CSV table of C-alpha atoms and ligand atoms in Angstrom, one decimal:
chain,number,residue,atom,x,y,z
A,1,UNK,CA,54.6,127.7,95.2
A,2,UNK,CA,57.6,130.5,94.8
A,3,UNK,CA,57.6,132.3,91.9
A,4,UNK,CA,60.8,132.4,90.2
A,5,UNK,CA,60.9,135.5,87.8
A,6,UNK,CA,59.9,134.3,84.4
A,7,UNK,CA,61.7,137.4,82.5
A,8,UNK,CA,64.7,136.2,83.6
A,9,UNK,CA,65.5,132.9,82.8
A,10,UNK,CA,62.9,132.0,80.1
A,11,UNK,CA,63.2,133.3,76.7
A,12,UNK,CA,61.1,131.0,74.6
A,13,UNK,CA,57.4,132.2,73.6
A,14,UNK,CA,54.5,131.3,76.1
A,15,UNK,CA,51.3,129.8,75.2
A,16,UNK,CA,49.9,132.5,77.9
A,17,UNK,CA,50.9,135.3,75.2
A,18,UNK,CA,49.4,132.9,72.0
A,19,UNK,CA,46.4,134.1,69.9
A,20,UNK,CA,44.7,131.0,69.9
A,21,UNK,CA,40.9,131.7,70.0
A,22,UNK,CA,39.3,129.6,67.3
A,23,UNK,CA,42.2,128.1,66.0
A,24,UNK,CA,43.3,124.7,66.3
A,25,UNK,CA,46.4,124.3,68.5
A,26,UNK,CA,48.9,120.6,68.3
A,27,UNK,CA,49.6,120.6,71.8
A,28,UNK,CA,52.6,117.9,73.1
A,29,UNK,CA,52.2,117.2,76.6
A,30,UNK,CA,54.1,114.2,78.1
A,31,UNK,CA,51.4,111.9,78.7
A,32,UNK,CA,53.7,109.0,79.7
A,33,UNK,CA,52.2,107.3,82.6
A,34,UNK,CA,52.4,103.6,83.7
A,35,UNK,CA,49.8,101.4,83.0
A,36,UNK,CA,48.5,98.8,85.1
A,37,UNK,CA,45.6,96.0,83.6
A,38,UNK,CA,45.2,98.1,80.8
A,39,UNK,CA,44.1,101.4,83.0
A,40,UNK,CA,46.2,104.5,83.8
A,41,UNK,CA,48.0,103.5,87.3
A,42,UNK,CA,49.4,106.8,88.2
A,43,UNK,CA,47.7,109.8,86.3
A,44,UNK,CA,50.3,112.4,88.0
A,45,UNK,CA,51.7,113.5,84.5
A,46,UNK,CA,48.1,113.6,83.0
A,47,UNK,CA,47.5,116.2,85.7
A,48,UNK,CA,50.5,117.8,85.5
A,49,UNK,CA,49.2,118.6,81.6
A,50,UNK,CA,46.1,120.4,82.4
A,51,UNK,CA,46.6,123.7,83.3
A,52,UNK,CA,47.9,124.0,79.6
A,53,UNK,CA,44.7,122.2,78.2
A,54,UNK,CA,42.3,124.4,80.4
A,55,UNK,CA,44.1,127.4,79.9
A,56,UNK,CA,44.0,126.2,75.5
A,57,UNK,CA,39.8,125.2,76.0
A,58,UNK,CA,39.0,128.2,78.0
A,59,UNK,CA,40.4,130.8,75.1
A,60,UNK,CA,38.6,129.0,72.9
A,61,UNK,CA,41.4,126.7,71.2
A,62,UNK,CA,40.6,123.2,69.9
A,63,UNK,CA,43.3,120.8,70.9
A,64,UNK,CA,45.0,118.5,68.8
A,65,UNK,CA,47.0,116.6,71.6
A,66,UNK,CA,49.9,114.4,70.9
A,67,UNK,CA,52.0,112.2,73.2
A,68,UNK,CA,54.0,108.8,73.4
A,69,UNK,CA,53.1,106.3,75.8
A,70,UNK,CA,56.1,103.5,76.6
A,71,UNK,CA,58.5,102.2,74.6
A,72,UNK,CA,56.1,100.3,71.2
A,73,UNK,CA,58.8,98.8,68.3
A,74,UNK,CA,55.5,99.7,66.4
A,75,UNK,CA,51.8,99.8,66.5
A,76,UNK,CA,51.2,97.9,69.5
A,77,UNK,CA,47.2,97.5,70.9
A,78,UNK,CA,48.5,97.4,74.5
A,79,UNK,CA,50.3,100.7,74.2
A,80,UNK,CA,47.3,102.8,73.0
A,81,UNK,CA,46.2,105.8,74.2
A,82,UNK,CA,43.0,104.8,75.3
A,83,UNK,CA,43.0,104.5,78.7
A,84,UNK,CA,44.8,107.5,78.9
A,85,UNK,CA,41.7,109.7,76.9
A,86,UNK,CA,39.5,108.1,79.5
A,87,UNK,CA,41.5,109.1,82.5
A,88,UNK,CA,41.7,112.5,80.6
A,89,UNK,CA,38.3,113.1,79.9
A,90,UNK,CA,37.3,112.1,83.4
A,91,UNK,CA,39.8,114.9,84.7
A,92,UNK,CA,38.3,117.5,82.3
A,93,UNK,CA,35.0,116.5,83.0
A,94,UNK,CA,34.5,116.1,78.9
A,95,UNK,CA,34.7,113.5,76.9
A,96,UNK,CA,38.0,113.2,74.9
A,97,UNK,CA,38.4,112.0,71.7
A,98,UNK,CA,40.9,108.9,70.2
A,99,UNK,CA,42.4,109.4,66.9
A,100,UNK,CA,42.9,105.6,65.5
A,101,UNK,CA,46.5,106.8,64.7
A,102,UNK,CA,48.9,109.3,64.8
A,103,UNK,CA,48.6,111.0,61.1
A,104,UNK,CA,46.5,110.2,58.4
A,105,UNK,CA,43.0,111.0,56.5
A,106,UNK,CA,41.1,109.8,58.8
A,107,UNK,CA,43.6,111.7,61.6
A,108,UNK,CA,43.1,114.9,59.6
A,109,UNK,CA,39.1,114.8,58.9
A,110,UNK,CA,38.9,114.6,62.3
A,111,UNK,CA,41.0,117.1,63.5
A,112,UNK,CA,39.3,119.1,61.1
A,113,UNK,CA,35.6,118.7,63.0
A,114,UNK,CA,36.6,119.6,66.1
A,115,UNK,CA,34.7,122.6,67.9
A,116,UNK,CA,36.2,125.0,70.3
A,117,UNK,CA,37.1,123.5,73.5
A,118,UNK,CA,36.9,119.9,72.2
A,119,UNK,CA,40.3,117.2,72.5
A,120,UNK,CA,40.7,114.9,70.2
A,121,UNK,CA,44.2,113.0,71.3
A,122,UNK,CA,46.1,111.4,68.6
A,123,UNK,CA,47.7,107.8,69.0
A,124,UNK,CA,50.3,106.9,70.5
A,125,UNK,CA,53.6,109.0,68.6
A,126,UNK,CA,56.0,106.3,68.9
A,127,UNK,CA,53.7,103.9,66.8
A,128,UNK,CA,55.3,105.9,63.6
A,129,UNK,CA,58.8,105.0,63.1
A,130,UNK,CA,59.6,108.5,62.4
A,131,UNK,CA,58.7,109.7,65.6
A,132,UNK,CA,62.2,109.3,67.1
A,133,UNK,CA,64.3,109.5,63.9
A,134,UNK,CA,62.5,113.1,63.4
A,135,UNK,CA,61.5,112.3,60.0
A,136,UNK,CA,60.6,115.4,58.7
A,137,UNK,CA,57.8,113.7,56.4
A,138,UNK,CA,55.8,112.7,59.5
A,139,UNK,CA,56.5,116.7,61.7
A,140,UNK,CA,55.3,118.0,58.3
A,141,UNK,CA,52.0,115.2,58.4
A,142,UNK,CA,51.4,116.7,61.9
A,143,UNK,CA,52.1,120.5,61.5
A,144,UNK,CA,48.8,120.0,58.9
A,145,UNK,CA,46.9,119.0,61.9
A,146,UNK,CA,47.3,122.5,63.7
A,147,UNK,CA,47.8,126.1,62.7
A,148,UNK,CA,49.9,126.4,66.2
A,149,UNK,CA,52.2,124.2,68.3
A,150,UNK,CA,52.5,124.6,71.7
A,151,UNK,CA,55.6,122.0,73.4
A,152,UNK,CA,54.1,121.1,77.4
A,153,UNK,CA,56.5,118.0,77.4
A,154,UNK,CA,59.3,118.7,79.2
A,155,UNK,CA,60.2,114.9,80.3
A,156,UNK,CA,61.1,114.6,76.7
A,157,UNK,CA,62.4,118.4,75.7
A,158,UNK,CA,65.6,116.8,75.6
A,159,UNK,CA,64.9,114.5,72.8
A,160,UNK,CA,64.4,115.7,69.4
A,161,UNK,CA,62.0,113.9,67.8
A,162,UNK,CA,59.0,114.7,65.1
A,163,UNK,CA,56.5,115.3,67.9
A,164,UNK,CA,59.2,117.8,70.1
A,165,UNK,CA,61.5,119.5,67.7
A,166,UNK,CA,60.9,118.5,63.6
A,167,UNK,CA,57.2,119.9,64.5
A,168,UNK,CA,58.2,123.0,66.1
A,169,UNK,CA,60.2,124.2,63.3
A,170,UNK,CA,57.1,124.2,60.6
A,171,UNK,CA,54.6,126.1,63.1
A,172,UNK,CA,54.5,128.5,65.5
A,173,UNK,CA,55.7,127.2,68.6
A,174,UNK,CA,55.2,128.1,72.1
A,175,UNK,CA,55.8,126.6,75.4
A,176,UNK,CA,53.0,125.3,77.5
A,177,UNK,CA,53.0,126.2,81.4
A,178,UNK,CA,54.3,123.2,82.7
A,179,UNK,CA,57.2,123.1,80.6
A,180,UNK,CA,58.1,127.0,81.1
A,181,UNK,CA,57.6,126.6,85.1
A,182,UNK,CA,60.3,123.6,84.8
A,183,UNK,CA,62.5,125.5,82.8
A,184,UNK,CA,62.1,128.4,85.2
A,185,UNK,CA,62.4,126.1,88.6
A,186,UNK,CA,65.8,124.4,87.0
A,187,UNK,CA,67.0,127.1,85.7
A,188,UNK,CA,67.1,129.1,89.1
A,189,UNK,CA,68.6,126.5,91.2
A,190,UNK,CA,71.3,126.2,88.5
A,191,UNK,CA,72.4,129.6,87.7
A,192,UNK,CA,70.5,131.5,90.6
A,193,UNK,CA,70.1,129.7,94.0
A,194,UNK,CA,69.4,131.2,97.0
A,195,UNK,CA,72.6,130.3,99.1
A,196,UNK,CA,73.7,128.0,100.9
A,197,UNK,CA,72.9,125.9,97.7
A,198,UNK,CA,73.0,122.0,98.2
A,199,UNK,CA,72.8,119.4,96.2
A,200,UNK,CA,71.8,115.7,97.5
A,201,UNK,CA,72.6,113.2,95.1
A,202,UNK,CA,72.0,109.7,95.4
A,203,UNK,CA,70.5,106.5,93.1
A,204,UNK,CA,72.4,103.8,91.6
A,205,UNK,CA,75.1,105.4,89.3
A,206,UNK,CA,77.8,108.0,89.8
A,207,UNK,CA,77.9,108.4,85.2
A,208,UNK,CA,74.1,109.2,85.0
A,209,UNK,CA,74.8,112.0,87.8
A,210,UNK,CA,78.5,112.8,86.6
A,211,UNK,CA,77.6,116.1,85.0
A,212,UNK,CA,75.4,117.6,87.7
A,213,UNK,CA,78.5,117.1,90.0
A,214,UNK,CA,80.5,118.8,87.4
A,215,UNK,CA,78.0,122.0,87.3
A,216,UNK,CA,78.0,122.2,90.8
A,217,UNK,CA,81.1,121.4,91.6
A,218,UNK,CA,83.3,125.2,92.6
A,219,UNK,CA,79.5,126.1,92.4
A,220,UNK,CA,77.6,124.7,95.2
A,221,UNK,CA,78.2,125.2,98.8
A,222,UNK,CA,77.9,121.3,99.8
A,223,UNK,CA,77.1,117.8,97.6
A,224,UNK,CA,76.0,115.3,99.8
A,225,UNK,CA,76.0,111.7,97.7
A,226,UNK,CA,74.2,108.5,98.9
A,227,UNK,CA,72.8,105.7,97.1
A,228,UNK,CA,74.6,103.1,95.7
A,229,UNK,CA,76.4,105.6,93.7
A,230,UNK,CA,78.9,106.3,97.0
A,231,UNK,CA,80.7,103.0,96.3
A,232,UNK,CA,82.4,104.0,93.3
A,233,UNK,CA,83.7,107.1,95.3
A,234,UNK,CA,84.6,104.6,98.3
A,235,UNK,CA,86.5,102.1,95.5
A,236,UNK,CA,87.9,105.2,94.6
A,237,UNK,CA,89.6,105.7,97.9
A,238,UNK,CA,90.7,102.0,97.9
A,239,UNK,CA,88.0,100.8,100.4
A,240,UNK,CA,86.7,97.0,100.4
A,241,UNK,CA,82.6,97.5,99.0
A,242,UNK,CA,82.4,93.9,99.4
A,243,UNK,CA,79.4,92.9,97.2
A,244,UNK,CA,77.8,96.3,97.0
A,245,UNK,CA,76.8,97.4,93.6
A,246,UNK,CA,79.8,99.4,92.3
A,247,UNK,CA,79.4,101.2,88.9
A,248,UNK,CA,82.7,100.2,88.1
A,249,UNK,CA,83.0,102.3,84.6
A,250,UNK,CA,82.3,105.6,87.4
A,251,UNK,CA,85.9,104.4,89.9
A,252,UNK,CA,87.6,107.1,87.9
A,253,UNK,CA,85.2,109.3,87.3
A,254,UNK,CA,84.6,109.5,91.2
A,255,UNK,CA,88.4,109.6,91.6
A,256,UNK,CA,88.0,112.5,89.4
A,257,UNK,CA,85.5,114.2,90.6
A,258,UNK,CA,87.5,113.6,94.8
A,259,UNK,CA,90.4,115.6,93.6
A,260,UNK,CA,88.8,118.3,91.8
A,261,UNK,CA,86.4,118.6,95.2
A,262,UNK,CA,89.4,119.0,97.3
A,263,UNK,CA,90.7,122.0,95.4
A,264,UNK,CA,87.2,123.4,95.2
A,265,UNK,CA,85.2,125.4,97.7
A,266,UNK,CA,82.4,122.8,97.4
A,267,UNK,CA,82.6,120.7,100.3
A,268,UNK,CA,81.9,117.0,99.2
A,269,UNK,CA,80.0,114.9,101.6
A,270,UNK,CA,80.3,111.4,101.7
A,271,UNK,CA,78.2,108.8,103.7
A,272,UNK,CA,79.9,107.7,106.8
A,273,UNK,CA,78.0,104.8,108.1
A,274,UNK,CA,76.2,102.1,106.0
A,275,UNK,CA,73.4,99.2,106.7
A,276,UNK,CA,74.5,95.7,105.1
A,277,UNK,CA,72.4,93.3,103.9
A,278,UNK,CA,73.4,89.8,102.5
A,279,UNK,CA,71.4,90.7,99.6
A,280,UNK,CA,68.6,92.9,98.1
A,281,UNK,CA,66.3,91.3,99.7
A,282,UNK,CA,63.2,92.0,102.3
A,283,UNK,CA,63.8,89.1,104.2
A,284,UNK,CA,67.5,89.5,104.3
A,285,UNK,CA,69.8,89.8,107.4
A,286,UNK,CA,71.2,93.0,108.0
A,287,UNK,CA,73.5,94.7,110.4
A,288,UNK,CA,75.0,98.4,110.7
A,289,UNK,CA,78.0,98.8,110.0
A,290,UNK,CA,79.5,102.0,111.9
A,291,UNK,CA,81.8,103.1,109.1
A,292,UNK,CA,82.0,102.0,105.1
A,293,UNK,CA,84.4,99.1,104.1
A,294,UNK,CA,82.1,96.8,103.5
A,295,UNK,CA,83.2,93.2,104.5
A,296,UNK,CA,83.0,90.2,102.5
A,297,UNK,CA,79.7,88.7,102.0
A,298,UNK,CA,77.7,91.9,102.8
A,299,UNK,CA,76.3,94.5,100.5
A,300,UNK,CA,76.1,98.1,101.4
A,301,UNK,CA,72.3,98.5,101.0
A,302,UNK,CA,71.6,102.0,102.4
A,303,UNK,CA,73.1,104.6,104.3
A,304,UNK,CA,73.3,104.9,107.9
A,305,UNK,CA,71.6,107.3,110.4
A,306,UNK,CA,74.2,109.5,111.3
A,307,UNK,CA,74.5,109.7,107.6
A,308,UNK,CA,71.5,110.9,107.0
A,309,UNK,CA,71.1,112.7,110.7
A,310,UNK,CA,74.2,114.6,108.8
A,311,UNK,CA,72.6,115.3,105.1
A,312,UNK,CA,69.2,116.4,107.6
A,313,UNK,CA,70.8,119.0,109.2
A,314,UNK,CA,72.4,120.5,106.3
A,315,UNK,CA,69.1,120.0,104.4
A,316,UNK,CA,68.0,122.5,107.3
A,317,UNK,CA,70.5,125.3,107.2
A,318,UNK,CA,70.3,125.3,102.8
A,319,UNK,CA,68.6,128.2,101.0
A,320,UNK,CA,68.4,125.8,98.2
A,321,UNK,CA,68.2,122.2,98.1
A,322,UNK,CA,68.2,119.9,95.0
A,323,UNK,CA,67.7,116.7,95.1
A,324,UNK,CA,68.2,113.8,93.2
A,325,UNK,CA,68.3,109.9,93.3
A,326,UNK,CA,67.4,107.8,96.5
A,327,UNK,CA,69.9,107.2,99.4
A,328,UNK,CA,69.2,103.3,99.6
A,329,UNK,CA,67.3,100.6,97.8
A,330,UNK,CA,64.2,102.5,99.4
A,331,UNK,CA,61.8,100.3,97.4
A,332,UNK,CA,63.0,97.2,99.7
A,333,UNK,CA,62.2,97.5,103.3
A,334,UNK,CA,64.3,98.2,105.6
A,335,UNK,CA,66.4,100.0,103.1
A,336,UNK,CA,63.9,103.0,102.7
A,337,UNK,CA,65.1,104.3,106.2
A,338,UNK,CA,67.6,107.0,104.6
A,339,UNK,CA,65.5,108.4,101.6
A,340,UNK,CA,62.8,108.9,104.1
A,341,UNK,CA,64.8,110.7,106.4
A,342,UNK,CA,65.7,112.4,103.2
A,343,UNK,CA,62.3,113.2,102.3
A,344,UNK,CA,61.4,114.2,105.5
A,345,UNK,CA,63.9,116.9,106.0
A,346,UNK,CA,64.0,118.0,102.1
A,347,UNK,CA,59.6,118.2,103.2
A,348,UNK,CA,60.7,119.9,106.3
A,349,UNK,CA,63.6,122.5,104.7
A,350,UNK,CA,62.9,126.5,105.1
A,351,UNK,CA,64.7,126.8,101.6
A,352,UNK,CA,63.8,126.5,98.5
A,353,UNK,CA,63.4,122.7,97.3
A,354,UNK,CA,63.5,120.9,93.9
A,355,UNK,CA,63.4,117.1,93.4
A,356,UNK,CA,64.2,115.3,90.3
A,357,UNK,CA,64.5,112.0,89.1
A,358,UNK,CA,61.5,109.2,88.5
A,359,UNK,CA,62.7,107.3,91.5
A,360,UNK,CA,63.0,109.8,94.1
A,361,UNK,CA,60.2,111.7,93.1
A,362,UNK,CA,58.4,107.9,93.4
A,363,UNK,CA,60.1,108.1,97.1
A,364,UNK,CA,58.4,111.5,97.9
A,365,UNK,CA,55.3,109.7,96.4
A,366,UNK,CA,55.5,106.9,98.5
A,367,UNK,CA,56.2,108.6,102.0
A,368,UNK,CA,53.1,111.1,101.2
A,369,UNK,CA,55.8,114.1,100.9
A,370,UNK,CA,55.2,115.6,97.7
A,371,UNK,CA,52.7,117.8,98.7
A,372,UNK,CA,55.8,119.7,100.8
A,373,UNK,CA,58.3,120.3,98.5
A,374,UNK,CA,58.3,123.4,96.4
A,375,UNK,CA,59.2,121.8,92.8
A,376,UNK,CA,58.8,118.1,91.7
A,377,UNK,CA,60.1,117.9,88.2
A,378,UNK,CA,57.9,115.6,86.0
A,379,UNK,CA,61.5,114.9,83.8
A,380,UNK,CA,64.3,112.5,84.8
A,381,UNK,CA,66.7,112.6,82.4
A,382,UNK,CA,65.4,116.4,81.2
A,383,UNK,CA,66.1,117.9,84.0
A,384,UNK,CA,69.7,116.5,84.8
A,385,UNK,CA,70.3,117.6,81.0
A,386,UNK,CA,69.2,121.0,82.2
A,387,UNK,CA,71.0,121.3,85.1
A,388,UNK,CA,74.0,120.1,83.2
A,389,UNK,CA,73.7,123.1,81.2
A,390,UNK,CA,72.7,121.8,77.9
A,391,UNK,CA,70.3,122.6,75.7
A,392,UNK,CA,67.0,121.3,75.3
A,393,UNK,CA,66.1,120.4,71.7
A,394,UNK,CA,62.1,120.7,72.6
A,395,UNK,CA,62.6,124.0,73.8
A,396,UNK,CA,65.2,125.4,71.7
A,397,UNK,CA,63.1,124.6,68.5
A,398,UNK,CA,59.7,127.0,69.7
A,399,UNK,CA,60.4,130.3,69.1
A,400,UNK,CA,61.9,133.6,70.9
A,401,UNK,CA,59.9,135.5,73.2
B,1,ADP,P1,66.4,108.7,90.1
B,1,ADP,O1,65.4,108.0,89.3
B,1,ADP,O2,65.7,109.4,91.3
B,1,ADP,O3,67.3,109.6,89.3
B,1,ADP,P2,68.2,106.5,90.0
B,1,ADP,O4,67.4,105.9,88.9
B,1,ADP,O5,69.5,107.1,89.7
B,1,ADP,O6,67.3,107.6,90.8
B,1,ADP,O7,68.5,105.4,91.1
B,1,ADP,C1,67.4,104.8,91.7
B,1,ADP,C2,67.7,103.4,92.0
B,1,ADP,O8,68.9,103.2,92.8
B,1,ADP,C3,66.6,102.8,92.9
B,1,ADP,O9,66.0,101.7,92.2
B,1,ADP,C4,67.4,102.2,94.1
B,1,ADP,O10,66.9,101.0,94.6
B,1,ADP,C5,68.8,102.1,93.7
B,1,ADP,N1,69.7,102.2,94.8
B,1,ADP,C6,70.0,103.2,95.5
B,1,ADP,N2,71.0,102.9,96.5
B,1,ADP,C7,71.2,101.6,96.3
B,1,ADP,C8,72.1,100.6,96.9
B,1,ADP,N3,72.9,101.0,98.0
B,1,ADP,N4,72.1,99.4,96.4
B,1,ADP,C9,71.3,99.0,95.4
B,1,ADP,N5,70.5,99.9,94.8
B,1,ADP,C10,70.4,101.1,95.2
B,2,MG,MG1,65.6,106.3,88.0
């Protein structure tokens, strides 16, 4: 993996320089992962957590570890963390411990009998109700748990919540290594990329991607943009999308974002050939359409190979590529043709690649890719956030370097 130079775009504290030997640490990692049958179903972001939790056990830390797990109005048995302290344990090759809730007496006594190297993982954080208000009663309940803090969670450093930012304030707080190397990765691509830098953008709205155009836009050297997020550009120009799906609230946005493009030195790449079904469908009929007014009855499900024969070869020539959000409804076959030509060329690139977003990092996943690309960012919406240029309240909160 290229190293980007950590002096230079990270400024928070890093759990590698923390004095943690024989204390007990509150570590946040994002331990989001989806559940199938009551058993973890895709354990990537548990592994993407343990270079902070060996690096914590081996310097003698004990680890108070803290996530959320789905979306729970509440205490909620099919939410727990259990299967995810299995799956952990199994990974560390020692046995993990389940706190019956997230703070507490019975929370606190045994945090308080942990030994060196030992995990005891707390309950799931979104079963309090102050977990995404930030209540500070419930970040002070949890800095009592730990003499340090460290933040590993960068899919949710954008939200401040008791577990991400109240927390962060009341203890020392450093950043864990998975969270620094994704601050690191994003930051380079969006304030230091190797040149030409371009930016793929696809998925299925133009509003959730508007202000990563915006950043790159006058910044990049090319954005190419798939997905079904074309056809508000394409209603934009006045062209029939027939029954496509249009993000109709991102027409003027798109229209937008076509003028400011022209005056800019970023060359804006649209799709110039489409496949049609009748409807999102496997079974569906399809045809090709050489071109991108969509006639009536048809829906523009992906884009078409000299489309992505195009976005390849530029893919090819980038020092940089980022990329983010699938060219077609790749979880329906055949519509998976364009993200996997995608894939292939972003796994092929000599440059420098970064892929964000839950789906088209599911789409590297899914073609066997991820292996070949230089950064896969565990955060969606964190990472556009970053990119955008904002800050991140889970990161802003730990301290200074
Ligand atoms: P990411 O998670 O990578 O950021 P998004 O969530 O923005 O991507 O968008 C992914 C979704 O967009 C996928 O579910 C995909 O099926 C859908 N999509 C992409 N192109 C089309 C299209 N032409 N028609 C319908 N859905 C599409
Ligand atoms: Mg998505």
């Amino acid at each position: 993996m290229p190293e980007v130079d950590a002096a230079r775009s990270f400024r928070k504290a890093s759990v590698r320089d923390a004095e943690v030997d024989g204390r007990r640490v509150l570590l946040r990692a994002d331990l989001n992962v989806p559940l199938e049958g009551g058993e973890v179903a895709d354990d990537t972001r548990i592994r993407a957590s343990l270079p902070t939790i060996e690096l914590l056990r081996d310097r003698g830390a004990s680890i108070v570890l803290v996530s959320h797990l789905g979306r729970p109005k509440g205490p909620d048995p099919s939410l727990s963390m259990a299967p995810v302290a299995e799956r952990l344990g199994e990974l560390l090759d020692t046995p993990v411990k389940l706190a019956p809730a997230v703070v507490g007496d019975e929370v606190e006594k045994m945090a308080s009998e942990l030994a060196p190297g030992e995990v005891l993982l707390l309950e799931n954080s979104r079963f309090e109700e102050g977990e995404k208000k930030n209540d500070p009663a419930l970040a002070e309940a949890l800095a009592g748990l730990a003499g340090v803090y460290v933040n590993d969670a960068f899919g949710t450093a954008h939200r401040a919540h008791a577990t991400t930012e109240g927390v962060a304030h009341l203890l020392p707080g450093y950043a864990g290594l998975l969270l620094e190397q994704e601050v690191e990765q994003l930051t380079a691509v969006r304030d230091d990329p190797q040149r030409p830098l371009i930016v793929v953008l696809g998925g299925a709205k133009v509003t959730d991607k508007l202000g990563v155009i915006d950043r790159f836009l006058g910044f990049a050297e090319e954005i190419l943009i798939g997905g079904a997020m074309c056809f508000s550009f394409f209603k934009a120009e006045g062209r029939d999308t027939g029954n496509s799906l249009v993000e109709d609230e991102g027409v003027d946005a798109a229209r937008r974002v076509l003028a400011e493009a022209e005056k800019s030195d970023t060359m804006l790449e649209l799709p110039e050939d489409l496949v049609l079904g009748r409807e999102l469908d496997a079974g569906t009929e399809t045809r090709e359409l050489n071109g991108v007014d969509v006639p009536e009855g048809w829906m523009g499900l992906d884009v078409g190979d000299n489309t992505s024969a195009n976005f390849a070869k530029r893919i090819a020539r980038a020092g940089t590529v980022f990329w983010n959000g699938p060219m077609g409804a790749f979880e329906v076959q055949p519509f998976d043709a364009a993200t996997r030509a995608v894939a292939e060329a972003v796994a092929a690139a000599p440059g420098h690649t970064v892929v964000g977003g839950g789906d088209s990092v599911a789409a590297l996943h899914k073609f066997g890719l991820a292996d070949s690309v230089d950064w896969i960012s565990t955060g969606g919406g964190a990472s556009l956030e970053l990119i955008e240029g904002r800050d991140l309240p889970g990161v802003e909160a730990l301290q200074d370097a």
